[in-house]
Coordinates of C-alpha atoms in Angstrom, one line a residue:
Chain A
Q1 CA 0.0 0.0 0.0
I2 CA 1.4 3.3 -1.1
T3 CA 1.2 6.2 1.4
L4 CA 2.6 9.7 1.4
K5 CA 2.7 12.4 4.1
E6 CA 3.8 16.0 3.9
S7 CA 5.6 17.8 6.7
G8 CA 7.0 21.2 7.3
P9 CA 6.2 24.7 8.6
T10 CA 2.6 25.9 8.7
L11 CA 3.6 29.6 8.7
V12 CA 6.3 31.4 6.8
K13 CA 7.1 35.0 6.3
P14 CA 7.2 36.8 3.0
T15 CA 10.6 36.4 1.2
Q16 CA 11.5 33.3 3.3
T17 CA 12.2 29.9 1.7
L18 CA 9.7 27.1 2.2
T19 CA 10.9 23.6 2.7
L20 CA 8.4 20.7 2.7
T21 CA 9.3 17.0 3.1
C22 CA 7.2 14.2 1.6
T23 CA 7.8 10.9 3.4
F24 CA 6.5 7.9 1.5
S25 CA 6.2 4.2 1.7
G26 CA 5.0 1.3 -0.4
F27 CA 7.3 2.0 -3.4
S28 CA 10.9 2.8 -4.2
L29 CA 11.8 6.0 -6.1
T30 CA 14.7 4.1 -7.7
T31 CA 12.4 1.7 -9.5
S32 CA 11.7 2.4 -13.2
G33 CA 8.5 4.2 -13.8
E34 CA 8.1 5.8 -10.4
G35 CA 7.7 9.5 -9.7
V36 CA 6.6 11.9 -7.0
G37 CA 5.1 15.3 -7.6
W38 CA 3.9 18.3 -5.8
I39 CA 0.5 20.0 -6.3
R40 CA -1.0 22.9 -4.3
Q41 CA -4.4 24.2 -3.8
S42 CA -5.0 27.8 -3.0
P43 CA -7.8 29.3 -0.9
R44 CA -9.4 30.1 -4.2
K45 CA -9.6 26.3 -4.5
A46 CA -7.6 26.1 -7.7
L47 CA -5.2 23.1 -8.1
E48 CA -1.8 23.9 -9.4
W49 CA 0.9 21.5 -10.5
L50 CA 4.3 22.5 -9.2
G51 CA 6.7 19.9 -10.4
I52 CA 7.7 16.2 -10.4
I53 CA 10.8 14.1 -9.8
Y54 CA 11.3 10.7 -11.5
W55 CA 13.1 7.5 -10.6
D56 CA 16.0 8.5 -12.9
D57 CA 16.3 11.9 -11.1
D58 CA 14.8 13.7 -14.1
K59 CA 12.8 16.7 -13.0
R60 CA 10.1 18.9 -14.4
Y61 CA 8.9 22.2 -13.0
S62 CA 6.1 24.6 -13.6
P63 CA 7.4 27.6 -15.5
S64 CA 4.9 29.9 -13.7
L65 CA 7.1 29.6 -10.6
K66 CA 10.0 31.2 -12.4
N67 CA 12.9 29.1 -11.1
R68 CA 11.7 29.4 -7.5
V69 CA 11.0 25.7 -7.1
T70 CA 13.3 22.8 -6.6
I71 CA 12.4 19.1 -5.9
T72 CA 15.0 16.7 -4.7
K73 CA 15.4 13.2 -3.3
A74 CA 16.5 13.1 0.3
T75 CA 19.4 10.8 1.3
S76 CA 16.9 8.8 3.3
K77 CA 15.6 7.2 0.0
T78 CA 12.0 7.5 1.3
Q79 CA 11.7 11.2 1.2
V80 CA 11.3 13.9 -1.4
V81 CA 11.9 17.6 -0.6
L82 CA 10.2 20.6 -2.1
T83 CA 11.9 24.0 -1.8
L84 CA 10.1 27.2 -2.8
T85 CA 12.1 30.4 -2.5
N86 CA 11.0 34.0 -2.0
M87 CA 7.6 33.1 -0.5
D88 CA 4.7 35.5 -1.1
P89 CA 1.2 35.7 0.4
E90 CA 0.0 34.4 -3.0
D91 CA 1.8 31.1 -2.1
T92 CA -0.6 30.5 0.8
A93 CA -2.1 27.1 0.0
T94 CA -2.4 23.4 0.9
Y95 CA 0.5 21.6 -0.5
Y96 CA 0.1 17.9 -1.6
C97 CA 2.7 15.3 -2.3
V98 CA 1.5 12.9 -5.0
H99 CA 2.5 9.5 -6.4
R100 CA 2.5 9.2 -10.1
Q101 CA 1.0 6.1 -11.7
T102 CA 3.9 3.7 -12.2
T103 CA 4.8 3.7 -15.9
I104 CA 7.9 4.4 -18.0
I105 CA 5.6 6.5 -20.3
V106 CA 6.1 10.2 -19.6
G107 CA 2.4 11.0 -19.1
A108 CA 0.7 9.6 -16.0
A109 CA -2.0 10.6 -13.6
F110 CA -1.5 11.0 -9.9
D111 CA -3.0 7.9 -8.2
I112 CA -2.2 8.5 -4.6
W113 CA -2.2 11.8 -2.7
G114 CA -0.9 12.7 0.6
Q115 CA -3.3 14.4 3.1
G116 CA -1.8 17.8 2.4
T117 CA -0.2 20.4 4.6
T118 CA -1.5 23.9 4.8
V119 CA 1.1 26.7 4.6
T120 CA 0.3 30.3 5.3
V121 CA 2.5 33.2 4.2
S122 CA 2.2 36.2 6.4
Chain B
D1 CA 0.2 26.1 -21.3
I2 CA -2.9 24.0 -22.1
Q3 CA -6.0 25.6 -20.6
M4 CA -8.6 23.2 -19.2
T5 CA -12.2 24.5 -18.9
Q6 CA -14.9 22.6 -17.0
S7 CA -18.6 23.1 -17.2
P8 CA -20.8 23.6 -15.3
S9 CA -19.0 25.2 -12.3
T10 CA -21.8 24.0 -10.1
L11 CA -24.3 21.2 -10.6
S12 CA -27.3 20.4 -8.5
A13 CA -29.0 17.1 -9.0
S14 CA -31.2 14.5 -7.2
V15 CA -30.3 11.1 -6.1
G16 CA -30.7 8.7 -9.0
D17 CA -30.1 11.4 -11.6
R18 CA -27.6 10.9 -14.5
V19 CA -25.1 13.8 -14.4
T20 CA -22.5 14.8 -16.9
I21 CA -19.5 17.1 -16.4
T22 CA -17.6 18.4 -19.4
C23 CA -14.0 19.3 -19.7
R24 CA -12.5 21.1 -22.7
A25 CA -8.8 21.4 -23.5
S26 CA -7.4 24.4 -25.4
Q27 CA -5.5 22.0 -27.7
S28 CA -5.5 18.3 -28.4
I29 CA -4.4 16.1 -25.5
S30 CA -5.3 12.8 -27.1
T31 CA -6.6 10.8 -24.1
W32 CA -4.1 12.1 -21.6
L33 CA -6.8 13.2 -19.2
A34 CA -7.6 12.3 -15.6
W35 CA -10.6 13.0 -13.4
Y36 CA -10.4 13.5 -9.7
Q37 CA -13.0 13.7 -6.9
Q38 CA -12.4 15.9 -3.9
R39 CA -14.8 15.5 -1.0
P40 CA -15.0 18.4 1.5
G41 CA -11.9 18.6 3.6
K42 CA -10.1 15.8 1.8
A43 CA -7.4 15.4 -0.7
P44 CA -8.4 14.7 -4.3
K45 CA -8.8 11.1 -5.4
L46 CA -8.1 9.7 -8.8
L47 CA -11.3 8.3 -10.4
I48 CA -10.3 8.0 -14.1
S49 CA -7.1 8.0 -16.1
K50 CA -6.4 8.1 -19.8
A51 CA -9.9 9.6 -20.3
S52 CA -11.9 6.4 -19.7
N53 CA -9.9 4.0 -17.5
L54 CA -11.7 3.5 -14.2
E55 CA -9.4 3.2 -11.2
S56 CA -9.7 0.2 -9.0
G57 CA -12.5 0.5 -6.4
V58 CA -14.3 3.3 -8.2
P59 CA -18.0 2.5 -8.6
S60 CA -19.1 1.4 -12.1
R61 CA -21.7 4.1 -12.2
V62 CA -18.8 6.5 -12.9
S63 CA -17.5 6.6 -16.4
G64 CA -15.3 8.8 -18.6
S65 CA -15.1 9.4 -22.3
G66 CA -13.6 11.7 -24.9
Y67 CA -10.6 12.4 -27.1
G68 CA -8.7 15.3 -28.3
T69 CA -10.2 18.4 -26.8
E70 CA -13.6 17.4 -25.4
F71 CA -14.1 15.0 -22.5
T72 CA -17.0 14.0 -20.2
L73 CA -17.4 12.5 -16.8
T74 CA -20.7 10.8 -16.2
I75 CA -22.3 9.4 -13.1
S76 CA -25.2 7.2 -14.2
S77 CA -27.2 7.2 -11.0
L78 CA -26.2 9.9 -8.5
Q79 CA -25.7 8.8 -4.9
P80 CA -25.3 10.9 -1.7
D81 CA -21.7 9.8 -1.5
D82 CA -21.0 11.6 -4.8
L83 CA -21.2 15.0 -3.1
A84 CA -17.8 16.5 -4.0
T85 CA -16.0 18.8 -6.4
Y86 CA -14.7 17.1 -9.6
Y87 CA -11.5 18.2 -11.4
C88 CA -10.1 17.3 -14.8
Q89 CA -6.4 17.4 -15.4
Q90 CA -4.3 17.0 -18.6
Y91 CA -1.0 15.2 -18.5
N92 CA -0.3 15.4 -22.2
S93 CA 2.4 18.1 -21.8
F94 CA 4.1 20.1 -19.1
P95 CA 3.1 22.0 -17.2
Y96 CA 0.3 19.7 -16.2
T97 CA -2.9 21.7 -15.7
F98 CA -6.3 21.3 -14.0
G99 CA -9.8 22.5 -14.7
Q100 CA -11.3 25.0 -12.3
G101 CA -13.6 22.3 -10.8
T102 CA -17.3 21.4 -10.8
K103 CA -19.0 21.4 -7.5
L104 CA -21.7 18.7 -7.4
E105 CA -24.5 19.3 -5.0
I106 CA -27.3 16.9 -4.0
K107 CA -30.8 18.3 -4.1

């Protein structure tokens, strides 16, 4: 059974850097076809894809974040870290860590979601 | 970016009704489309991938169809458990994008 859980600060100040950790179980991010992404949902309720990291360490990011976002694998092998620099009140949202359907094809939906963690920028 | 537009934004229906939600993409995405259900206070849940593939455990009253730029999510017989907001998402190309959501209300 695949599970993911987000952790990190609930409150950050404008201009600070946000670091969120996704701790997962039930799969290995070194296995072909695996990937972990980040999605956020603002108080306006819109869902926004932030980026994804793949089993081979390939990464894709949302251009709208203008190089502010970085996703990395932690040395623990069961964690992925999201870093978002220069936080702004507009970044206030619930942040979800998500598992990508296991496939070597580039396109895949997100089949398992973490519970989400709410971050307020103020 | 590919824009995803859902209609309607809100839908009110009675138990037993057949309901349909539409999602339109600003350019062709083949069948690289997913549908998610988000119940109040919960994380979204994947219902359908590749436009029409029902995820394991999802009731058979739920179905998806479409190709290219127009897609539909249909619930054949609405149940109280279906109260939720539904989102479509394209994964044809980066950045992946979502529709704005359709809030389904039970009369």
